[in-house]
Coordinates of C-alpha atoms and ligand atoms in Angstrom, one line a residue:
X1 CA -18.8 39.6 25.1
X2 CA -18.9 38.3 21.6
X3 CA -16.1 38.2 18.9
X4 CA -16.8 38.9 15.1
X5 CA -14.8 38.5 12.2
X6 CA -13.4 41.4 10.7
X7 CA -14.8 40.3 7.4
X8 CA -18.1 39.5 8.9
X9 CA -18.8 36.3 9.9
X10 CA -19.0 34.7 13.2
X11 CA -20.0 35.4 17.2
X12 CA -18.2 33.4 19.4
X13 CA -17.2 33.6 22.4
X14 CA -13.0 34.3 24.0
X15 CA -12.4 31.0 25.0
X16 CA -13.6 29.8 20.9
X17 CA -12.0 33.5 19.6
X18 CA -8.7 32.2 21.4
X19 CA -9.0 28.6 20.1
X20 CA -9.7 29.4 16.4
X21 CA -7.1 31.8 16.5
X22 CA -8.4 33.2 13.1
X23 CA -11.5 32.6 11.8
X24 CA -12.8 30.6 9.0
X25 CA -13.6 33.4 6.3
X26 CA -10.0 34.6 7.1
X27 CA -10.7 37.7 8.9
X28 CA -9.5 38.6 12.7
X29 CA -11.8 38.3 15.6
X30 CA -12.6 42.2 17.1
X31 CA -15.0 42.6 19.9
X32 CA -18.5 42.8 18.8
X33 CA -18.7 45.9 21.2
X34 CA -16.8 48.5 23.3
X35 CA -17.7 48.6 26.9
X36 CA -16.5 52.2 28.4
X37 CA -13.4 52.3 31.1
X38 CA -15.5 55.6 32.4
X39 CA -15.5 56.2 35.0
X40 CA -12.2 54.5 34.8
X41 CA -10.7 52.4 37.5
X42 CA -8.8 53.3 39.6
X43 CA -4.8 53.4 39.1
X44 CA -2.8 50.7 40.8
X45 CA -1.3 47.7 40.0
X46 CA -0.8 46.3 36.7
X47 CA -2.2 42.9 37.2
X48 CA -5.9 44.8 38.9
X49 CA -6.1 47.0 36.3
X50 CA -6.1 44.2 33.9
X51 CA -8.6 42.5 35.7
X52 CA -10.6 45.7 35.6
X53 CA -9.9 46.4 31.7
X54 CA -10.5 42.6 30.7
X55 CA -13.7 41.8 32.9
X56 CA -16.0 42.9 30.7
X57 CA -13.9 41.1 27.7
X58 CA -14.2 37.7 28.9
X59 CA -17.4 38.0 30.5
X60 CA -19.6 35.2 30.4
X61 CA -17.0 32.9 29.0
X62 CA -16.1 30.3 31.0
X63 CA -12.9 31.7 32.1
X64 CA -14.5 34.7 33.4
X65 CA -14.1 33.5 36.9
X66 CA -10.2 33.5 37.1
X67 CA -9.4 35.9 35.6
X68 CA -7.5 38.2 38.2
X69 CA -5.8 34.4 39.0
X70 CA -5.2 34.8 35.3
X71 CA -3.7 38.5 34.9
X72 CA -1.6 38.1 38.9
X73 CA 0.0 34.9 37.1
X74 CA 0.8 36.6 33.1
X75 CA 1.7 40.1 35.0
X76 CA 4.1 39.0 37.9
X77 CA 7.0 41.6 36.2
X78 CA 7.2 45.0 36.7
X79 CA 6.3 47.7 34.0
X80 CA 7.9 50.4 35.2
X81 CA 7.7 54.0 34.4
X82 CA 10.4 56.5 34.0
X83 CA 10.9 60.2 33.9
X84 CA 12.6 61.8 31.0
X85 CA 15.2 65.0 31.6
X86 CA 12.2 66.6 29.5
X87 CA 9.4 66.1 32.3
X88 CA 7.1 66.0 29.7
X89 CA 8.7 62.5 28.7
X90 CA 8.7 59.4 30.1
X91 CA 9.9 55.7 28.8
X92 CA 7.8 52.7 29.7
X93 CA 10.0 49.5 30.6
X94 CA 7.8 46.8 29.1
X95 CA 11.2 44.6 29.2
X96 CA 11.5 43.1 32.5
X97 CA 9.6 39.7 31.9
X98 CA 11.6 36.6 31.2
X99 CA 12.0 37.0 27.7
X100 CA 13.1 41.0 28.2
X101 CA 10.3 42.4 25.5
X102 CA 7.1 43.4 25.9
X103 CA 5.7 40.1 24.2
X104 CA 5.9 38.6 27.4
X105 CA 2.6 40.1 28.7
X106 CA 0.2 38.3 26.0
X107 CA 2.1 35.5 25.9
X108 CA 1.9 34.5 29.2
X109 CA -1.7 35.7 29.3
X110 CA -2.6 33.7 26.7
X111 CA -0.8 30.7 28.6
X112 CA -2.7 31.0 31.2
X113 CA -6.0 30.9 30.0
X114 CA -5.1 27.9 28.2
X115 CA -3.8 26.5 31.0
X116 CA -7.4 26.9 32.4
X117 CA -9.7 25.8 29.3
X118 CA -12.2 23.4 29.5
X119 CA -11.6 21.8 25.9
X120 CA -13.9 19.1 25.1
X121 CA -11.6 18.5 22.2
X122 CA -9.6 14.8 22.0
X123 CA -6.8 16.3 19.6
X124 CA -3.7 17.6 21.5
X125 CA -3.5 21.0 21.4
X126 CA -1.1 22.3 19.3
X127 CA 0.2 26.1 19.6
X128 CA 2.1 27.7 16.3
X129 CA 4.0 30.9 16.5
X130 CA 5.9 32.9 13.3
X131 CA 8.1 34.8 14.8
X132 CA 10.6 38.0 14.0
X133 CA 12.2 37.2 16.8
X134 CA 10.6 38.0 20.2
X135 CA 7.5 36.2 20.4
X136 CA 8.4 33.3 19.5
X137 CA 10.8 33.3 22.9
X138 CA 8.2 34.8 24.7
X139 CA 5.5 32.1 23.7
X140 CA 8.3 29.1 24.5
X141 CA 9.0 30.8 27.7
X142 CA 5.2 31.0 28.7
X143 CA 4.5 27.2 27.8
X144 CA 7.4 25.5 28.1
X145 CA 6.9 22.4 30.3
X146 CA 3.0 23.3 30.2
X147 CA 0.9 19.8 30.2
X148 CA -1.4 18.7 27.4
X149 CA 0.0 21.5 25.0
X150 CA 3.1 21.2 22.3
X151 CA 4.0 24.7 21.0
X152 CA 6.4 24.9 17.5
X153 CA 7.5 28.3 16.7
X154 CA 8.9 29.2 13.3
X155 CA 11.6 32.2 12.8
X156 CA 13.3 33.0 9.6
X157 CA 17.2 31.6 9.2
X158 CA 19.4 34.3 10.0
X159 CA 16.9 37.0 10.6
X160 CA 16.9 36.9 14.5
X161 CA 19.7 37.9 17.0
X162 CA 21.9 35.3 17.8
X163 CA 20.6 35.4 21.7
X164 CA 16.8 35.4 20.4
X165 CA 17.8 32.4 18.4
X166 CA 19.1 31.1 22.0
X167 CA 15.7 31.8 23.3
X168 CA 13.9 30.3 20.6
X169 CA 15.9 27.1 20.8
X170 CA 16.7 26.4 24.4
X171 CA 13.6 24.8 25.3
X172 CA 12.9 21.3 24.4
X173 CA 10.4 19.5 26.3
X174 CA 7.1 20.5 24.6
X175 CA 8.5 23.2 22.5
X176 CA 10.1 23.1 18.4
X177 CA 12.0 25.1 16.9
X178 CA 11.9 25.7 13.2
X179 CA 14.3 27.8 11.2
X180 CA 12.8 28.8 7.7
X181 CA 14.6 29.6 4.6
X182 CA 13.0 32.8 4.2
X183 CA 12.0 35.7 5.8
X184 CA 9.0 36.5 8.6
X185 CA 6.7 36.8 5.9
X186 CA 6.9 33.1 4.8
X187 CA 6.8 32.1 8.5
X188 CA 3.6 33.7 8.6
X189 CA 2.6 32.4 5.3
X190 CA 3.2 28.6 6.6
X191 CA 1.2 29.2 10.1
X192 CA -1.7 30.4 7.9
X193 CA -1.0 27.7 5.7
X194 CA -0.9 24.6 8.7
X195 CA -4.2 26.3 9.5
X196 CA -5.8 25.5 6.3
X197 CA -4.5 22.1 6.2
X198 CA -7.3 19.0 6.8
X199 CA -4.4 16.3 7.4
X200 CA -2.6 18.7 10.3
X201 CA -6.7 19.6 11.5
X202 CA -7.2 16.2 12.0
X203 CA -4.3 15.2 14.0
X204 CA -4.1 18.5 16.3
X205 CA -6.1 21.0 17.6
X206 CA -4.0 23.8 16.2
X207 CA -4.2 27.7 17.7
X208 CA -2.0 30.3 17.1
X209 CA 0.3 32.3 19.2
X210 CA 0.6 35.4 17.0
X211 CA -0.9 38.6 17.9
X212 CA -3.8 37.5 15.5
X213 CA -4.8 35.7 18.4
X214 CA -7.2 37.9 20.5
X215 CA -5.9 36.3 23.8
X216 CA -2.5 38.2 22.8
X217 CA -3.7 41.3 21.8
X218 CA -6.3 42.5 24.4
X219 CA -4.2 41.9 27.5
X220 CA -1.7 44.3 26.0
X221 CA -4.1 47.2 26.8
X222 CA -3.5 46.4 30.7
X223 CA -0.3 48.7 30.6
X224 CA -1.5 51.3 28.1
X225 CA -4.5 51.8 30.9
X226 CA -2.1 51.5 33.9
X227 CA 0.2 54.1 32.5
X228 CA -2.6 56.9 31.1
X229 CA -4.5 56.2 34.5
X230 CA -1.7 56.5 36.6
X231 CA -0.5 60.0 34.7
X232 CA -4.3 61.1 34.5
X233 CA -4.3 60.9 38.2
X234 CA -0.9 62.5 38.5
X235 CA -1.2 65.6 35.9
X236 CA -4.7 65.5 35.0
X237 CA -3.7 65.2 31.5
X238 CA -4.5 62.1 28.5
X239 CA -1.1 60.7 27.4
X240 CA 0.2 59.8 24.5
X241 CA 1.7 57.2 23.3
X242 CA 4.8 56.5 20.5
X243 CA 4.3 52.7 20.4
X244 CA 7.5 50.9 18.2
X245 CA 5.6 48.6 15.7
X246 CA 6.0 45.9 12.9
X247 CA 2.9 43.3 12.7
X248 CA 0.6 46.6 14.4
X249 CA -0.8 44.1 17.6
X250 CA 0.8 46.8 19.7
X251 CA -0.6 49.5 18.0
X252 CA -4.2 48.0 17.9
X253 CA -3.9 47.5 21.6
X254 CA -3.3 51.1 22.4
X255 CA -6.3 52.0 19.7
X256 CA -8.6 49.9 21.5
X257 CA -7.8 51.0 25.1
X258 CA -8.1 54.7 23.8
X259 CA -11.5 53.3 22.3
X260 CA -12.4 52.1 25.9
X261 CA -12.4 55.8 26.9
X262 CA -8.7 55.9 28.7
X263 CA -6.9 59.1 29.0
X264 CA -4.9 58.8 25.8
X265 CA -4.7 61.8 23.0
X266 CA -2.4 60.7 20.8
X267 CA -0.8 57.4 19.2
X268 CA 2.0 57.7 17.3
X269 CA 3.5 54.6 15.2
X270 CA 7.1 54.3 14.5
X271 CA 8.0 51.5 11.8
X272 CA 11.3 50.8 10.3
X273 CA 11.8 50.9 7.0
X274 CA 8.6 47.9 6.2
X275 CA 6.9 51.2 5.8
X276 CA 3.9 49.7 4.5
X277 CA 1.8 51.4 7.0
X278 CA 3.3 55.2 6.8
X279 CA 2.9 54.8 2.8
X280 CA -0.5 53.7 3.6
X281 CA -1.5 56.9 5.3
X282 CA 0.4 59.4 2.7
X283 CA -1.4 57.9 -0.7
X284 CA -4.2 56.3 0.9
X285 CA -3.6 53.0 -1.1
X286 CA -2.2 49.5 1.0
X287 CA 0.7 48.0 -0.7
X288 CA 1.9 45.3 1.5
X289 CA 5.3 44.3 0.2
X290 CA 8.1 41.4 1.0
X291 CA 9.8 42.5 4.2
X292 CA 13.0 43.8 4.3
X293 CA 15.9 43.4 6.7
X294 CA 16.5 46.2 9.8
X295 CA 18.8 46.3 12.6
X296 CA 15.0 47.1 14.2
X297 CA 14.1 43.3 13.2
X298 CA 11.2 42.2 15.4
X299 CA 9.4 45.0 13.4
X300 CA 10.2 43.4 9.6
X301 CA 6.7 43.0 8.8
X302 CA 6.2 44.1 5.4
X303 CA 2.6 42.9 5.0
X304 CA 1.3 43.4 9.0
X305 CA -1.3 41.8 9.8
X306 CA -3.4 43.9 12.4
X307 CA -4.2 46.6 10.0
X308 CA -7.0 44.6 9.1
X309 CA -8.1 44.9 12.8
X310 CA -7.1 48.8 12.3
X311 CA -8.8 49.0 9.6
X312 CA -12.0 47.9 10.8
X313 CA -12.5 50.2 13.8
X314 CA -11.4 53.2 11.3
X315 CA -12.5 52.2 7.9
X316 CA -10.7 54.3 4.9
X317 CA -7.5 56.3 4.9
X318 CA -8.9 59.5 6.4
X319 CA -10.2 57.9 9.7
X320 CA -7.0 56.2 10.1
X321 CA -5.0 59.3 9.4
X322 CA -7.4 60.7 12.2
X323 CA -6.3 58.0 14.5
X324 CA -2.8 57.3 14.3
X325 CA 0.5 59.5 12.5
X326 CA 3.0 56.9 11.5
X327 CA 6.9 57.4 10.6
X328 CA 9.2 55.3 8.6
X329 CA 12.6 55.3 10.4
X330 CA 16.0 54.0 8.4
X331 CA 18.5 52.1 10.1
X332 CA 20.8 54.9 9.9
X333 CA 18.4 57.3 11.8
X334 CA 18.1 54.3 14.4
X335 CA 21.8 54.3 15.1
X336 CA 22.1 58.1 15.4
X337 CA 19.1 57.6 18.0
X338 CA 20.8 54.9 20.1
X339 CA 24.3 56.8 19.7
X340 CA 22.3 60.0 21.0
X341 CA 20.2 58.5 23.8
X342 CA 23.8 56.9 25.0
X343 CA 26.0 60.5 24.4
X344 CA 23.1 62.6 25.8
X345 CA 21.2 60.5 28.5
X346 CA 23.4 58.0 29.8
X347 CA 20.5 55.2 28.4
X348 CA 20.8 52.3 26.4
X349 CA 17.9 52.0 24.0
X350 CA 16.9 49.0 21.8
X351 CA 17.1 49.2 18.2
X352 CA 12.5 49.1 18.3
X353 CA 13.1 51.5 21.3
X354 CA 15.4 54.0 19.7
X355 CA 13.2 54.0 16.5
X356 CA 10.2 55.3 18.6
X357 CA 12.7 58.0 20.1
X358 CA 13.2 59.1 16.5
X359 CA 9.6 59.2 15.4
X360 CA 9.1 61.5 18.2
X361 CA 11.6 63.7 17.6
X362 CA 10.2 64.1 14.1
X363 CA 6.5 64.4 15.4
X364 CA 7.5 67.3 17.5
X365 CA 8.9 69.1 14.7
X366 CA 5.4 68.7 12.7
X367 CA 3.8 70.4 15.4
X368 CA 3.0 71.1 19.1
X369 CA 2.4 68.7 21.5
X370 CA 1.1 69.2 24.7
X371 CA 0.7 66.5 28.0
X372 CA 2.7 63.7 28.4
X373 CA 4.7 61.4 26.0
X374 CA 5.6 58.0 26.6
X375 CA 8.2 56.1 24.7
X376 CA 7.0 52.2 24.7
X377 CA 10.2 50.5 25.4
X378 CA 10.1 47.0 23.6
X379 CA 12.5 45.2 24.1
X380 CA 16.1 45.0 26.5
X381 CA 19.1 46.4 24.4
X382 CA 21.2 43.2 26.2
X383 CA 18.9 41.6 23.4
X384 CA 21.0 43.0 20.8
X385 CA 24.6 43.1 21.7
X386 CA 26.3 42.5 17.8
X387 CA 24.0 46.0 16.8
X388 CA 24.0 47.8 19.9
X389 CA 27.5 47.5 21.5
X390 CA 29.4 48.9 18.0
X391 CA 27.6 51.7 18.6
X392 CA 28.0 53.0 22.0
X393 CA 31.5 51.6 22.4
X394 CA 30.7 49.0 25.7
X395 CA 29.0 45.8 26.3
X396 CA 25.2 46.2 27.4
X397 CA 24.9 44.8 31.0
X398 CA 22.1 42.0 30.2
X399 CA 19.3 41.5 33.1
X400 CA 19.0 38.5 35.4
X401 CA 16.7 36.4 32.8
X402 CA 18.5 36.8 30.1
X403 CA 21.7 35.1 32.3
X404 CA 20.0 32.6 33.1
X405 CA 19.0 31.2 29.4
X406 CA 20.1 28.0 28.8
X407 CA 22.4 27.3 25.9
X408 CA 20.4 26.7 22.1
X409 CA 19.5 23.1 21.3
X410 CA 19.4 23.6 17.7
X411 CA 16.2 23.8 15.5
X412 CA 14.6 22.0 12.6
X413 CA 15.6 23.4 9.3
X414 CA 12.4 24.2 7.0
X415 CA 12.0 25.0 3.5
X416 CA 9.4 27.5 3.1
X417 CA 6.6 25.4 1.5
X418 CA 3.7 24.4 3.3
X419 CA 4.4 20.6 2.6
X420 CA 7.7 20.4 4.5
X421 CA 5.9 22.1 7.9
X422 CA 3.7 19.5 7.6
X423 CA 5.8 16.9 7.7
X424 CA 7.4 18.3 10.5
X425 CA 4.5 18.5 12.4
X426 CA 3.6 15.2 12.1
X427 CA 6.8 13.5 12.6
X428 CA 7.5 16.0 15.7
Ligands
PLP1 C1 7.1 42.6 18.3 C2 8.0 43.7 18.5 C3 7.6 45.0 18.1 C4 6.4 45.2 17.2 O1 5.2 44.9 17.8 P1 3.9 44.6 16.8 O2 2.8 44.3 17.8 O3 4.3 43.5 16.0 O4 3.7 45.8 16.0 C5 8.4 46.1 18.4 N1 9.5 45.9 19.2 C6 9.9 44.7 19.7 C7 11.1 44.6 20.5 C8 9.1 43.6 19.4 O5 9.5 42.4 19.8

């Protein structure tokens, strides 16, 4: 398999698509071409059906032959999934890794190819992650204490939970933190910007964490395939999907395993008030604008960057609208949801989580749906005790790995101009 730039350019391989991160006219790196999961394999466990989904991805790349080493190391968590009290809904756990969200999967995927990488390359590799909160965790977590590779993740001051800020600053070792003075949107700006920089290019090979990074985003399709396989084989029927998103990597995931020809009907998107996308699809013109501040924060992406990769596989509003309904949902509606899901089913959602229950609440009153409907659940709610626990009136019992997190070392502040990362970086 080849990778091509959405704006063009380029055919290189995964190994170079996971190096360059993004590539050099600026576009994303997309499959050249969509082999078909039918007949599909077999249901069973998560880490096979990776192997299965991703052969033909990283065929004739030179980490083609580990790869089920590759998925049994990144997949070694359960992704459970649960019956609703409405049989015809179901909630997929993708929170039991050691980060408790779902950015665990491609960020310990992506660790271990690079673990296993033949890189001629003398420059230390260098791994740079913005983050809104949970990937940057999940991206220390998954190299922390890895040889040969320094990782420096960059969240914005005061826009993370106070325990993601624990898990973005625990680490040490091989992995910086960086607190901007500014919001997501600037520490995506100065990733870009390191990337573009000749003084940082010569001093470090430099890839990036973020689900730009094909290495993140196409392992992601593992448990959309496990979960529409393992219902196909149960009901006989293609699931959908409400799928909680902010930069849209999750989203183009579950596009592209749809695209492989896996039993899913329909993808619904459920944003928080970055409504960017939704807009998109009512008027039909992009208007990506500065992000603003949720209680859903891992999804305060007001210009997200995967709806170029959208974009390419369904070009124009009308063949997106085709592929994807989208809601906005306000922090209000979010609260009512997790109040609800609490008063009504005994469950504890996350604020992402919650936001997905809402958008399919309002789906269902557009119209009929038929099959089965899974809510992707993003993220623990012990994540966010200060939004979650005013709220439902208790404390959220938090899972083993969250215990277990060290206490926060502190991180480099940053002002959010190209120059001062760069100084950073060199002087880290
Ligand atoms: C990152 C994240 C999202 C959004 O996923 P995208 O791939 O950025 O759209 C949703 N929920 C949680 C908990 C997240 O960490």
């Amino acid at each position: 398999m080849r990778y091509l730039s959405t704006r063009g350019g380029d055919s290189i391989s995964f190994s170079q698509a996971l190096l360059r991160g993004i590539a050099p006219d600026g576009g994303l790196y997309v499959p050249e071409s969509w082999p078909s999961c039918e007949p599909a394999p077999a249901p069973g466990p998560l880490a096979g059906v990776a192997a299965l989904v991703l052969a033909d991805f990283v065929a004739d790349d030179g980490l083609a032959g580990s790869l089920s080493e590759i998925t049994s190391e990144a997949f070694s968590f359960a992704a459970p999934l649960r019956q609703l009290r409405n049989r015809d809904t179901y909630v997929l756990e993708l929170f039991h890794g050691p980060t408790a969200a779902f950015k665990d999967f491609g960020a310990r995927f992506l660790a271990a190819c690079v673990s296993r990488l033949n890189r001629p390359d003398p420059r230390p590799l260098h791994i740079l992650a913005a983050t809104s909160g949970d990937t940057g965790g999940a991206v220390a977590a998954a190299f922390h204490n890895r040889p040969g590779v320094r990782v420096s993740v960059l969240y914005p001051r005061g826009g993370v939970s106070l325990l993601q800020e624990r898990q973005l600053t625990c680490w040490g070792a091989n992995v910086g933190a960086y607190a901007v003075e500014g919001a997501f949107d600037d520490c995506q700006r100065l990733v870009k910007a390191a990337f573009a920089d000749p003084i940082l290019q010569r001093e470090f090979a430099l890839a990036s964490a973020n689900s730009i990074n094909i290495a993140r985003l196409l392992p992601q399709m593992s448990y959309f395939a496990a979960t529409s396989l393992a219902l196909w084989a149960e009901r006989g029927e293609p699931t959908s999907f409400v799928v909680p998103s902010g930069n849209l990597g999750h989203a183009t995931a579950c596009v592209w395993a749809r695209r492989l020809g896996l039993p899913i009907a329909e993808i619904v998107l459920a944003h928080n008030a970055n409504q960017t996308l939704p807009d998109y699809l009512v008027t039909g013109a992009w208007t990506p604008r500065a992000s603003v501040a949720t209680i859903a924060s891992a999804m305060d992406v007001g210009d997200p960057s995967n709806a170029e990769r959208l974009l390419h596989l369904f070009p124009g509003v009308e063949n997106l609208r085709g592929a994807v309904s989208a809601y906005a949902i306000g922090d209000d509606a979010i609260r009512a949801r997790i109040r609800a899901g609490w008063v009504e089913e005994g469950q504890i959602w996350c604020p992402h989580t919650a936001a997905g229950f809402e958008a399919y609440a309002r789906h269902a009153m557009n119209r009929e749906l038929y099959g089965p409907w899974v809510m992707v659940a993003t993220a623990h709610a012990a994540k966010f005790p200060e939004i979650i626990e005013p709220i439902i009136g208790r404390a959220v019992p938090a899972p083993e790995a969250l215990k277990a997190l060290g206490e926060g070392l502190g991180a480099v502040a940053l002002a959010p101009e190209p120059a001062a990362l760069r100084e950073a970086l060199l002087a880290g």
